[in-house]
Amino acid sequence: MGRMNDPFDTPPRPVEPGEYPVWDEALALVNRDLAATLPERAPLRLTGLPGWEEDEAPHEHVHVALADGTWWGNHLPDGSDADPVSALFAVAEAAQDTVSERLWQAWPVCSEHNLGMHLREADERAVWWCPQDHVRAAVGALDPVQRPPGARRGRGARRA
Ligand SMILES: [Zn+2]
C-alpha cells in the first residue's frame, strides 16, 4: 500500500466551487482584475494538494492556479479563509505569484505608469499600489486595459 498524504503520490485536484467559499469569493474579485487586464486569459482557479505527512494534522493545501492547473509559489496560508479581508490578501498575493511567474510578465501593471504593482493595505482593504506612489484600485476594481488594435502584451508579441 502507498502511504497516505504523500504529495508525490497524489496529483493536485481541482477544487470545486463551494468547498472553500471565502477563498472562492476572494478569487472572484481577483479574477475580475485578471479579466480586465488580461482578457485573453481564462480565469484562475483553486487547486488542492494533500498535506505533508510531517504535518501535525495533515490537511489539504490550496493553491491559486492558472486555468491549466499550474501555479507558482506558496499555498494559501492556513486560516486565511477565516475572514474576507485576509482571504483577499492571501488570494491576491498567490494570484500575483502565479500569473507573473507562470506567464513571465509583471501583473498587474499600472495603466498610467506601466509599472508592476504591489499588494498593499489601505483603509483595511487590499489595494494595488503603484511604485509611483499611488493606489491604483482596490483589488477587484482594476479598469479594463485599453490597448491599440492588434497590440499584444508579453513575450512573442514583437514583430520581426
Ligand atoms: Zn501608476
PDB file of C-alpha atoms and ligand atoms in Angstrom:
ATOM      1  CA  MET A   1       0.000   0.000   0.000  1.00  0.00           C
ATOM      2  CA  GLY A   2       1.172   3.510  -0.739  1.00  0.00           C
ATOM      3  CA  ARG A   3       1.481   5.994   2.028  1.00  0.00           C
ATOM      4  CA  MET A   4      -1.369   8.371   2.617  1.00  0.00           C
ATOM      5  CA  ASN A   5      -0.947  12.074   2.050  1.00  0.00           C
ATOM      6  CA  ASP A   6       2.212  11.856   0.035  1.00  0.00           C
ATOM      7  CA  PRO A   7       2.162  14.769  -2.392  1.00  0.00           C
ATOM      8  CA  PHE A   8       4.348  12.814  -4.791  1.00  0.00           C
ATOM      9  CA  ASP A   9       1.797  10.005  -4.987  1.00  0.00           C
ATOM     10  CA  THR A  10      -1.312  12.101  -5.295  1.00  0.00           C
ATOM     11  CA  PRO A  11      -1.802  14.609  -8.078  1.00  0.00           C
ATOM     12  CA  PRO A  12      -3.328  18.028  -7.455  1.00  0.00           C
ATOM     13  CA  ARG A  13      -7.090  18.020  -7.668  1.00  0.00           C
ATOM     14  CA  PRO A  14      -9.343  20.803  -8.937  1.00  0.00           C
ATOM     15  CA  VAL A  15     -11.219  22.361  -6.042  1.00  0.00           C
ATOM     16  CA  GLU A  16     -14.964  22.504  -6.640  1.00  0.00           C
ATOM     17  CA  PRO A  17     -16.896  25.746  -6.127  1.00  0.00           C
ATOM     18  CA  GLY A  18     -18.239  25.909  -2.597  1.00  0.00           C
ATOM     19  CA  GLU A  19     -15.539  23.859  -0.923  1.00  0.00           C
ATOM     20  CA  TYR A  20     -13.762  26.984   0.275  1.00  0.00           C
ATOM     21  CA  PRO A  21     -16.436  29.665  -0.087  1.00  0.00           C
ATOM     22  CA  VAL A  22     -14.431  32.554   1.399  1.00  0.00           C
ATOM     23  CA  TRP A  23     -11.472  31.897  -0.886  1.00  0.00           C
ATOM     24  CA  ASP A  24     -13.946  31.464  -3.777  1.00  0.00           C
ATOM     25  CA  GLU A  25     -15.301  34.954  -3.220  1.00  0.00           C
ATOM     26  CA  ALA A  26     -11.821  36.433  -2.995  1.00  0.00           C
ATOM     27  CA  LEU A  27     -10.824  34.644  -6.184  1.00  0.00           C
ATOM     28  CA  ALA A  28     -13.885  36.003  -7.980  1.00  0.00           C
ATOM     29  CA  LEU A  29     -12.654  39.529  -7.208  1.00  0.00           C
ATOM     30  CA  VAL A  30      -9.108  38.767  -8.328  1.00  0.00           C
ATOM     31  CA  ASN A  31     -10.462  37.147 -11.494  1.00  0.00           C
ATOM     32  CA  ARG A  32     -12.250  40.418 -12.236  1.00  0.00           C
ATOM     33  CA  ASP A  33      -8.856  42.117 -12.277  1.00  0.00           C
ATOM     34  CA  LEU A  34      -7.461  39.377 -14.475  1.00  0.00           C
ATOM     35  CA  ALA A  35     -10.339  39.710 -16.935  1.00  0.00           C
ATOM     36  CA  ALA A  36      -9.908  43.482 -17.006  1.00  0.00           C
ATOM     37  CA  THR A  37      -6.171  43.416 -17.624  1.00  0.00           C
ATOM     38  CA  LEU A  38      -5.511  40.121 -19.431  1.00  0.00           C
ATOM     39  CA  PRO A  39      -8.849  39.420 -21.119  1.00  0.00           C
ATOM     40  CA  GLU A  40      -7.355  36.648 -23.243  1.00  0.00           C
ATOM     41  CA  ARG A  41      -6.650  34.602 -20.112  1.00  0.00           C
ATOM     42  CA  ALA A  42      -9.102  32.102 -18.664  1.00  0.00           C
ATOM     43  CA  PRO A  43      -9.990  32.632 -15.000  1.00  0.00           C
ATOM     44  CA  LEU A  44      -7.705  31.432 -12.227  1.00  0.00           C
ATOM     45  CA  ARG A  45      -8.937  28.565 -10.106  1.00  0.00           C
ATOM     46  CA  LEU A  46      -8.173  26.839  -6.848  1.00  0.00           C
ATOM     47  CA  THR A  47      -6.334  23.553  -6.824  1.00  0.00           C
ATOM     48  CA  GLY A  48      -5.726  21.282  -3.844  1.00  0.00           C
ATOM     49  CA  LEU A  49      -2.712  19.253  -2.819  1.00  0.00           C
ATOM     50  CA  PRO A  50      -2.649  16.745   0.021  1.00  0.00           C
ATOM     51  CA  GLY A  51      -0.776  17.998   3.058  1.00  0.00           C
ATOM     52  CA  TRP A  52       2.650  16.772   4.008  1.00  0.00           C
ATOM     53  CA  GLU A  53       2.933  13.674   6.126  1.00  0.00           C
ATOM     54  CA  GLU A  54       5.128  15.624   8.501  1.00  0.00           C
ATOM     55  CA  ASP A  55       2.281  18.000   9.261  1.00  0.00           C
ATOM     56  CA  GLU A  56       0.924  17.661  12.730  1.00  0.00           C
ATOM     57  CA  ALA A  57      -2.554  17.232  11.317  1.00  0.00           C
ATOM     58  CA  PRO A  58      -2.246  16.547   7.592  1.00  0.00           C
ATOM     59  CA  HIS A  59      -4.681  18.638   5.604  1.00  0.00           C
ATOM     60  CA  GLU A  60      -5.087  19.852   2.076  1.00  0.00           C
ATOM     61  CA  HIS A  61      -3.088  22.825   0.854  1.00  0.00           C
ATOM     62  CA  VAL A  62      -4.808  25.103  -1.646  1.00  0.00           C
ATOM     63  CA  HIS A  63      -3.033  26.978  -4.429  1.00  0.00           C
ATOM     64  CA  VAL A  64      -4.224  29.610  -6.874  1.00  0.00           C
ATOM     65  CA  ALA A  65      -3.610  28.130 -10.314  1.00  0.00           C
ATOM     66  CA  LEU A  66      -3.925  29.099 -13.935  1.00  0.00           C
ATOM     67  CA  ALA A  67      -6.748  27.506 -15.913  1.00  0.00           C
ATOM     68  CA  ASP A  68      -4.318  24.725 -16.899  1.00  0.00           C
ATOM     69  CA  GLY A  69      -3.829  23.813 -13.239  1.00  0.00           C
ATOM     70  CA  THR A  70      -0.256  25.083 -12.879  1.00  0.00           C
ATOM     71  CA  TRP A  71       0.772  27.531 -10.194  1.00  0.00           C
ATOM     72  CA  TRP A  72       3.805  29.163  -8.639  1.00  0.00           C
ATOM     73  CA  GLY A  73       4.663  29.956  -5.049  1.00  0.00           C
ATOM     74  CA  ASN A  74       3.180  29.162  -1.701  1.00  0.00           C
ATOM     75  CA  HIS A  75      -0.163  27.654  -0.862  1.00  0.00           C
ATOM     76  CA  LEU A  76      -2.817  29.863   0.699  1.00  0.00           C
ATOM     77  CA  PRO A  77      -1.926  30.229   4.371  1.00  0.00           C
ATOM     78  CA  ASP A  78      -3.934  28.033   6.704  1.00  0.00           C
ATOM     79  CA  GLY A  79      -6.735  30.037   8.247  1.00  0.00           C
ATOM     80  CA  SER A  80      -6.572  32.840   5.687  1.00  0.00           C
ATOM     81  CA  ASP A  81     -10.173  31.997   4.815  1.00  0.00           C
ATOM     82  CA  ALA A  82     -11.267  32.975   8.313  1.00  0.00           C
ATOM     83  CA  ASP A  83     -12.445  36.368   7.083  1.00  0.00           C
ATOM     84  CA  PRO A  84     -12.915  38.042   3.688  1.00  0.00           C
ATOM     85  CA  VAL A  85     -10.138  40.620   4.125  1.00  0.00           C
ATOM     86  CA  SER A  86      -7.469  38.053   4.974  1.00  0.00           C
ATOM     87  CA  ALA A  87      -8.742  35.832   2.205  1.00  0.00           C
ATOM     88  CA  LEU A  88      -8.474  38.591  -0.372  1.00  0.00           C
ATOM     89  CA  PHE A  89      -4.896  39.400   0.614  1.00  0.00           C
ATOM     90  CA  ALA A  90      -3.910  35.753   0.513  1.00  0.00           C
ATOM     91  CA  VAL A  91      -5.599  35.010  -2.791  1.00  0.00           C
ATOM     92  CA  ALA A  92      -4.398  38.213  -4.492  1.00  0.00           C
ATOM     93  CA  GLU A  93      -0.816  37.544  -3.421  1.00  0.00           C
ATOM     94  CA  ALA A  94      -0.922  33.943  -4.602  1.00  0.00           C
ATOM     95  CA  ALA A  95      -2.563  35.001  -7.868  1.00  0.00           C
ATOM     96  CA  GLN A  96       0.125  37.591  -8.468  1.00  0.00           C
ATOM     97  CA  ASP A  97       2.858  34.981  -7.950  1.00  0.00           C
ATOM     98  CA  THR A  98       1.186  32.511 -10.254  1.00  0.00           C
ATOM     99  CA  VAL A  99       0.406  34.968 -13.048  1.00  0.00           C
ATOM    100  CA  SER A 100       3.724  36.800 -13.006  1.00  0.00           C
ATOM    101  CA  GLU A 101       5.901  33.683 -12.713  1.00  0.00           C
ATOM    102  CA  ARG A 102       3.946  31.320 -14.946  1.00  0.00           C
ATOM    103  CA  LEU A 103       3.265  33.905 -17.646  1.00  0.00           C
ATOM    104  CA  TRP A 104       6.593  35.746 -17.315  1.00  0.00           C
ATOM    105  CA  GLN A 105       5.158  39.195 -17.012  1.00  0.00           C
ATOM    106  CA  ALA A 106       4.582  41.762 -14.315  1.00  0.00           C
ATOM    107  CA  TRP A 107       0.977  41.621 -13.194  1.00  0.00           C
ATOM    108  CA  PRO A 108      -0.974  43.690 -12.575  1.00  0.00           C
ATOM    109  CA  VAL A 109       0.553  46.727 -14.274  1.00  0.00           C
ATOM    110  CA  CYS A 110      -0.396  50.347 -13.572  1.00  0.00           C
ATOM    111  CA  SER A 111      -2.009  51.504 -16.804  1.00  0.00           C
ATOM    112  CA  GLU A 112      -0.848  55.050 -16.137  1.00  0.00           C
ATOM    113  CA  HIS A 113       2.840  54.344 -15.478  1.00  0.00           C
ATOM    114  CA  ASN A 114       3.313  50.912 -17.000  1.00  0.00           C
ATOM    115  CA  LEU A 115       4.850  49.584 -13.777  1.00  0.00           C
ATOM    116  CA  GLY A 116       4.184  46.336 -11.955  1.00  0.00           C
ATOM    117  CA  MET A 117       2.075  46.964  -8.877  1.00  0.00           C
ATOM    118  CA  HIS A 118       2.234  45.653  -5.329  1.00  0.00           C
ATOM    119  CA  LEU A 119      -0.405  44.473  -2.952  1.00  0.00           C
ATOM    120  CA  ARG A 120      -0.942  46.829  -0.038  1.00  0.00           C
ATOM    121  CA  GLU A 121      -3.422  47.565   2.666  1.00  0.00           C
ATOM    122  CA  ALA A 122      -5.298  50.856   2.692  1.00  0.00           C
ATOM    123  CA  ASP A 123      -8.242  51.517   4.986  1.00  0.00           C
ATOM    124  CA  GLU A 124      -8.307  47.815   5.834  1.00  0.00           C
ATOM    125  CA  ARG A 125      -8.793  46.908   2.217  1.00  0.00           C
ATOM    126  CA  ALA A 126      -6.474  45.149  -0.189  1.00  0.00           C
ATOM    127  CA  VAL A 127      -5.359  47.554  -2.929  1.00  0.00           C
ATOM    128  CA  TRP A 128      -2.984  47.551  -5.879  1.00  0.00           C
ATOM    129  CA  TRP A 129      -0.278  50.105  -5.215  1.00  0.00           C
ATOM    130  CA  CYS A 130       1.892  51.565  -7.992  1.00  0.00           C
ATOM    131  CA  PRO A 131       5.617  52.234  -7.354  1.00  0.00           C
ATOM    132  CA  GLN A 132       4.921  55.802  -8.481  1.00  0.00           C
ATOM    133  CA  ASP A 133       3.313  56.070  -5.059  1.00  0.00           C
ATOM    134  CA  HIS A 134      -0.371  55.941  -5.671  1.00  0.00           C
ATOM    135  CA  VAL A 135      -3.171  53.481  -5.132  1.00  0.00           C
ATOM    136  CA  ARG A 136      -4.434  52.328  -8.496  1.00  0.00           C
ATOM    137  CA  ALA A 137      -7.552  50.490  -7.333  1.00  0.00           C
ATOM    138  CA  ALA A 138      -8.937  48.140  -4.761  1.00  0.00           C
ATOM    139  CA  VAL A 139      -8.331  44.508  -5.609  1.00  0.00           C
ATOM    140  CA  GLY A 140     -11.198  43.538  -7.888  1.00  0.00           C
ATOM    141  CA  ALA A 141     -11.701  47.060  -9.228  1.00  0.00           C
ATOM    142  CA  LEU A 142      -8.993  47.496 -11.853  1.00  0.00           C
ATOM    143  CA  ASP A 143     -10.157  49.266 -15.001  1.00  0.00           C
ATOM    144  CA  PRO A 144     -10.189  47.351 -18.255  1.00  0.00           C
ATOM    145  CA  VAL A 145      -6.971  47.965 -20.130  1.00  0.00           C
ATOM    146  CA  GLN A 146      -7.353  49.856 -23.394  1.00  0.00           C
ATOM    147  CA  ARG A 147      -4.966  48.552 -25.970  1.00  0.00           C
ATOM    148  CA  PRO A 148      -4.401  49.689 -29.520  1.00  0.00           C
ATOM    149  CA  PRO A 149      -5.949  47.338 -32.077  1.00  0.00           C
ATOM    150  CA  GLY A 150      -3.668  44.422 -32.816  1.00  0.00           C
ATOM    151  CA  ALA A 151      -1.318  45.192 -29.929  1.00  0.00           C
ATOM    152  CA  ARG A 152      -0.402  42.303 -27.714  1.00  0.00           C
ATOM    153  CA  ARG A 153       1.428  42.288 -24.457  1.00  0.00           C
ATOM    154  CA  GLY A 154       4.101  39.836 -23.448  1.00  0.00           C
ATOM    155  CA  ARG A 155       6.707  37.608 -24.918  1.00  0.00           C
ATOM    156  CA  GLY A 156       6.482  36.743 -28.557  1.00  0.00           C
ATOM    157  CA  ALA A 157       4.399  39.784 -29.367  1.00  0.00           C
ATOM    158  CA  ARG A 158       7.189  41.590 -31.131  1.00  0.00           C
ATOM    159  CA  ARG A 159       7.172  41.591 -34.879  1.00  0.00           C
ATOM    160  CA  ALA A 160      10.332  40.616 -36.705  1.00  0.00           C
TER     161      ALA A 160
HETATM  162 ZN    ZN B   1       0.978  54.307 -11.505  1.00  0.00          ZN
END
